[in-house]
Amino acid sequence: MIKLFTYFAQAGLSFGIFTPEEQAFISSIIDDILALVMALAIASVAIVGPMLLRSVQKKVETSHHASQWELLATIATFAVKSAQQTIDHENKTLKFDYAYKIVETMAQKNGIKFMTEELGRVLIESAVHTIKKDTPST
């Protein structure tokens, strides 16, 4: 329902159906909806994060000579898959922010102190490429 409303409002804004006051009001509602989605995404990381962290740690601990880089790559792959499944919206920035928040939170919980947004971006882009490569085309 929210998605339908957002598309309707954006179409109305694009075609000039609404007055400037209505456009401002609808734009603020769209911004509020996107902010709410982001807040829910961040909250889900805080709630589900510890469980996910244990499963990721267990996977990395079972592999031989696991380094912090392997841990970060595993976390980033999980974060991208989670963002793709959780956020039903075409906004790539929103998906990146969600995935980065997972990577950042889980890296901090693992004591990785050299995490930066640029490193997060590289990890996430690499994970996206790996997922696309590993996913059979239909």
PDB file of C-alpha atoms in Angstrom:
ATOM      1  CA  MET A   1       0.000   0.000   0.000  1.00  0.00           C
ATOM      2  CA  ILE A   2       2.822   2.394   0.912  1.00  0.00           C
ATOM      3  CA  LYS A   3       4.618   1.553  -2.322  1.00  0.00           C
ATOM      4  CA  LEU A   4       1.461   2.275  -4.331  1.00  0.00           C
ATOM      5  CA  PHE A   5       0.970   5.592  -2.554  1.00  0.00           C
ATOM      6  CA  THR A   6       4.613   6.538  -3.148  1.00  0.00           C
ATOM      7  CA  TYR A   7       4.353   5.793  -6.880  1.00  0.00           C
ATOM      8  CA  PHE A   8       1.075   7.718  -7.147  1.00  0.00           C
ATOM      9  CA  ALA A   9       2.537  10.701  -5.330  1.00  0.00           C
ATOM     10  CA  GLN A  10       5.724  10.690  -7.417  1.00  0.00           C
ATOM     11  CA  ALA A  11       3.693  10.466 -10.625  1.00  0.00           C
ATOM     12  CA  GLY A  12       1.523  13.383  -9.495  1.00  0.00           C
ATOM     13  CA  LEU A  13       4.629  15.407  -8.716  1.00  0.00           C
ATOM     14  CA  SER A  14       6.181  14.568 -12.075  1.00  0.00           C
ATOM     15  CA  PHE A  15       3.124  15.533 -14.113  1.00  0.00           C
ATOM     16  CA  GLY A  16       2.319  18.693 -12.153  1.00  0.00           C
ATOM     17  CA  ILE A  17      -1.085  17.467 -11.007  1.00  0.00           C
ATOM     18  CA  PHE A  18      -0.666  18.928  -7.531  1.00  0.00           C
ATOM     19  CA  THR A  19      -0.321  22.543  -6.420  1.00  0.00           C
ATOM     20  CA  PRO A  20       3.068  23.608  -5.006  1.00  0.00           C
ATOM     21  CA  GLU A  21       1.701  23.304  -1.442  1.00  0.00           C
ATOM     22  CA  GLU A  22       0.392  19.804  -2.142  1.00  0.00           C
ATOM     23  CA  GLN A  23       3.700  18.888  -3.772  1.00  0.00           C
ATOM     24  CA  ALA A  24       5.615  20.034  -0.692  1.00  0.00           C
ATOM     25  CA  PHE A  25       3.272  18.088   1.597  1.00  0.00           C
ATOM     26  CA  ILE A  26       3.477  14.910  -0.492  1.00  0.00           C
ATOM     27  CA  SER A  27       7.253  15.217  -0.801  1.00  0.00           C
ATOM     28  CA  SER A  28       7.513  15.439   2.981  1.00  0.00           C
ATOM     29  CA  ILE A  29       5.340  12.321   3.334  1.00  0.00           C
ATOM     30  CA  ILE A  30       7.541  10.422   0.860  1.00  0.00           C
ATOM     31  CA  ASP A  31      10.646  11.522   2.777  1.00  0.00           C
ATOM     32  CA  ASP A  32       9.007  10.407   6.041  1.00  0.00           C
ATOM     33  CA  ILE A  33       8.158   7.009   4.549  1.00  0.00           C
ATOM     34  CA  LEU A  34      11.735   6.500   3.336  1.00  0.00           C
ATOM     35  CA  ALA A  35      13.082   7.628   6.726  1.00  0.00           C
ATOM     36  CA  LEU A  36      10.754   5.153   8.445  1.00  0.00           C
ATOM     37  CA  VAL A  37      11.940   2.329   6.183  1.00  0.00           C
ATOM     38  CA  MET A  38      15.553   3.211   6.983  1.00  0.00           C
ATOM     39  CA  ALA A  39      14.824   3.383  10.729  1.00  0.00           C
ATOM     40  CA  LEU A  40      13.156  -0.028  10.577  1.00  0.00           C
ATOM     41  CA  ALA A  41      16.124  -1.404   8.661  1.00  0.00           C
ATOM     42  CA  ILE A  42      18.551  -0.089  11.270  1.00  0.00           C
ATOM     43  CA  ALA A  43      16.356  -1.422  14.082  1.00  0.00           C
ATOM     44  CA  SER A  44      16.262  -4.846  12.446  1.00  0.00           C
ATOM     45  CA  VAL A  45      20.078  -4.839  12.382  1.00  0.00           C
ATOM     46  CA  ALA A  46      20.140  -4.088  16.112  1.00  0.00           C
ATOM     47  CA  ILE A  47      17.599  -6.797  16.894  1.00  0.00           C
ATOM     48  CA  VAL A  48      18.733  -9.540  14.529  1.00  0.00           C
ATOM     49  CA  GLY A  49      22.415  -8.549  14.455  1.00  0.00           C
ATOM     50  CA  PRO A  50      23.625 -10.637  17.416  1.00  0.00           C
ATOM     51  CA  MET A  51      22.072 -13.834  16.017  1.00  0.00           C
ATOM     52  CA  LEU A  52      23.501 -13.165  12.575  1.00  0.00           C
ATOM     53  CA  LEU A  53      26.873 -12.327  14.067  1.00  0.00           C
ATOM     54  CA  ARG A  54      27.045 -15.702  15.814  1.00  0.00           C
ATOM     55  CA  SER A  55      26.232 -17.581  12.604  1.00  0.00           C
ATOM     56  CA  VAL A  56      28.754 -15.576  10.564  1.00  0.00           C
ATOM     57  CA  GLN A  57      31.427 -16.012  13.248  1.00  0.00           C
ATOM     58  CA  LYS A  58      30.780 -19.752  13.395  1.00  0.00           C
ATOM     59  CA  LYS A  59      31.135 -20.005   9.608  1.00  0.00           C
ATOM     60  CA  VAL A  60      34.402 -18.061   9.636  1.00  0.00           C
ATOM     61  CA  GLU A  61      35.785 -19.920  12.661  1.00  0.00           C
ATOM     62  CA  THR A  62      35.253 -23.263  10.943  1.00  0.00           C
ATOM     63  CA  SER A  63      37.303 -22.245   7.916  1.00  0.00           C
ATOM     64  CA  HIS A  64      41.082 -22.561   8.148  1.00  0.00           C
ATOM     65  CA  HIS A  65      43.176 -19.425   8.548  1.00  0.00           C
ATOM     66  CA  ALA A  66      40.204 -17.099   8.509  1.00  0.00           C
ATOM     67  CA  SER A  67      41.352 -13.495   8.492  1.00  0.00           C
ATOM     68  CA  GLN A  68      39.514 -10.298   9.256  1.00  0.00           C
ATOM     69  CA  TRP A  69      39.291  -9.702   5.490  1.00  0.00           C
ATOM     70  CA  GLU A  70      37.500 -13.016   4.998  1.00  0.00           C
ATOM     71  CA  LEU A  71      35.194 -12.152   7.870  1.00  0.00           C
ATOM     72  CA  LEU A  72      34.423  -8.758   6.326  1.00  0.00           C
ATOM     73  CA  ALA A  73      33.798 -10.331   2.912  1.00  0.00           C
ATOM     74  CA  THR A  74      31.424 -12.869   4.472  1.00  0.00           C
ATOM     75  CA  ILE A  75      29.621 -10.144   6.395  1.00  0.00           C
ATOM     76  CA  ALA A  76      29.351  -7.942   3.276  1.00  0.00           C
ATOM     77  CA  THR A  77      27.905 -10.796   1.207  1.00  0.00           C
ATOM     78  CA  PHE A  78      25.341 -11.484   3.898  1.00  0.00           C
ATOM     79  CA  ALA A  79      24.548  -7.748   4.200  1.00  0.00           C
ATOM     80  CA  VAL A  80      23.932  -7.360   0.469  1.00  0.00           C
ATOM     81  CA  LYS A  81      21.683 -10.429   0.341  1.00  0.00           C
ATOM     82  CA  SER A  82      19.794  -9.134   3.375  1.00  0.00           C
ATOM     83  CA  ALA A  83      19.363  -5.682   1.823  1.00  0.00           C
ATOM     84  CA  GLN A  84      18.102  -7.193  -1.432  1.00  0.00           C
ATOM     85  CA  GLN A  85      15.552  -9.340   0.407  1.00  0.00           C
ATOM     86  CA  THR A  86      14.503  -6.821   3.062  1.00  0.00           C
ATOM     87  CA  ILE A  87      14.122  -3.576   1.131  1.00  0.00           C
ATOM     88  CA  ASP A  88      11.427  -3.853  -1.520  1.00  0.00           C
ATOM     89  CA  HIS A  89      12.309  -0.571  -3.165  1.00  0.00           C
ATOM     90  CA  GLU A  90      14.354   0.431  -6.197  1.00  0.00           C
ATOM     91  CA  ASN A  91      16.385   2.985  -4.226  1.00  0.00           C
ATOM     92  CA  LYS A  92      19.969   1.701  -4.439  1.00  0.00           C
ATOM     93  CA  THR A  93      21.194   4.289  -1.914  1.00  0.00           C
ATOM     94  CA  LEU A  94      18.728   2.976   0.643  1.00  0.00           C
ATOM     95  CA  LYS A  95      19.914  -0.600   0.008  1.00  0.00           C
ATOM     96  CA  PHE A  96      23.562   0.470   0.283  1.00  0.00           C
ATOM     97  CA  ASP A  97      22.905   2.314   3.562  1.00  0.00           C
ATOM     98  CA  TYR A  98      21.157  -0.752   4.971  1.00  0.00           C
ATOM     99  CA  ALA A  99      23.958  -3.107   3.877  1.00  0.00           C
ATOM    100  CA  TYR A 100      26.654  -0.727   5.123  1.00  0.00           C
ATOM    101  CA  LYS A 101      24.972  -0.433   8.526  1.00  0.00           C
ATOM    102  CA  ILE A 102      25.068  -4.237   8.846  1.00  0.00           C
ATOM    103  CA  VAL A 103      28.734  -4.375   7.799  1.00  0.00           C
ATOM    104  CA  GLU A 104      29.681  -1.524  10.130  1.00  0.00           C
ATOM    105  CA  THR A 105      27.804  -2.960  13.127  1.00  0.00           C
ATOM    106  CA  MET A 106      29.104  -6.492  12.685  1.00  0.00           C
ATOM    107  CA  ALA A 107      32.674  -5.300  12.069  1.00  0.00           C
ATOM    108  CA  GLN A 108      32.593  -3.287  15.300  1.00  0.00           C
ATOM    109  CA  LYS A 109      31.223  -6.277  17.216  1.00  0.00           C
ATOM    110  CA  ASN A 110      34.173  -8.318  15.891  1.00  0.00           C
ATOM    111  CA  GLY A 111      36.693  -5.723  17.015  1.00  0.00           C
ATOM    112  CA  ILE A 112      37.572  -4.595  13.488  1.00  0.00           C
ATOM    113  CA  LYS A 113      38.651  -1.008  13.986  1.00  0.00           C
ATOM    114  CA  PHE A 114      39.768  -0.064  10.463  1.00  0.00           C
ATOM    115  CA  MET A 115      36.271   0.001   9.003  1.00  0.00           C
ATOM    116  CA  THR A 116      35.605   3.098   6.892  1.00  0.00           C
ATOM    117  CA  GLU A 117      32.738   3.999   4.578  1.00  0.00           C
ATOM    118  CA  GLU A 118      35.034   3.650   1.572  1.00  0.00           C
ATOM    119  CA  LEU A 119      36.122   0.169   2.669  1.00  0.00           C
ATOM    120  CA  GLY A 120      32.463  -0.679   3.283  1.00  0.00           C
ATOM    121  CA  ARG A 121      31.569   0.516  -0.222  1.00  0.00           C
ATOM    122  CA  VAL A 122      34.329  -1.628  -1.765  1.00  0.00           C
ATOM    123  CA  LEU A 123      33.253  -4.671   0.261  1.00  0.00           C
ATOM    124  CA  ILE A 124      29.605  -4.217  -0.667  1.00  0.00           C
ATOM    125  CA  GLU A 125      30.342  -3.656  -4.381  1.00  0.00           C
ATOM    126  CA  SER A 126      32.551  -6.759  -4.358  1.00  0.00           C
ATOM    127  CA  ALA A 127      29.789  -8.755  -2.669  1.00  0.00           C
ATOM    128  CA  VAL A 128      27.244  -7.559  -5.245  1.00  0.00           C
ATOM    129  CA  HIS A 129      29.593  -8.645  -8.050  1.00  0.00           C
ATOM    130  CA  THR A 130      30.183 -12.039  -6.389  1.00  0.00           C
ATOM    131  CA  ILE A 131      26.452 -12.612  -5.867  1.00  0.00           C
ATOM    132  CA  LYS A 132      25.670 -11.706  -9.487  1.00  0.00           C
ATOM    133  CA  LYS A 133      28.442 -14.025 -10.699  1.00  0.00           C
ATOM    134  CA  ASP A 134      27.244 -16.914  -8.508  1.00  0.00           C
ATOM    135  CA  THR A 135      23.554 -16.468  -9.347  1.00  0.00           C
ATOM    136  CA  PRO A 136      22.479 -18.428 -12.417  1.00  0.00           C
ATOM    137  CA  SER A 137      20.621 -16.320 -14.954  1.00  0.00           C
ATOM    138  CA  THR A 138      17.084 -17.389 -15.770  1.00  0.00           C
TER     139      THR A 138
END
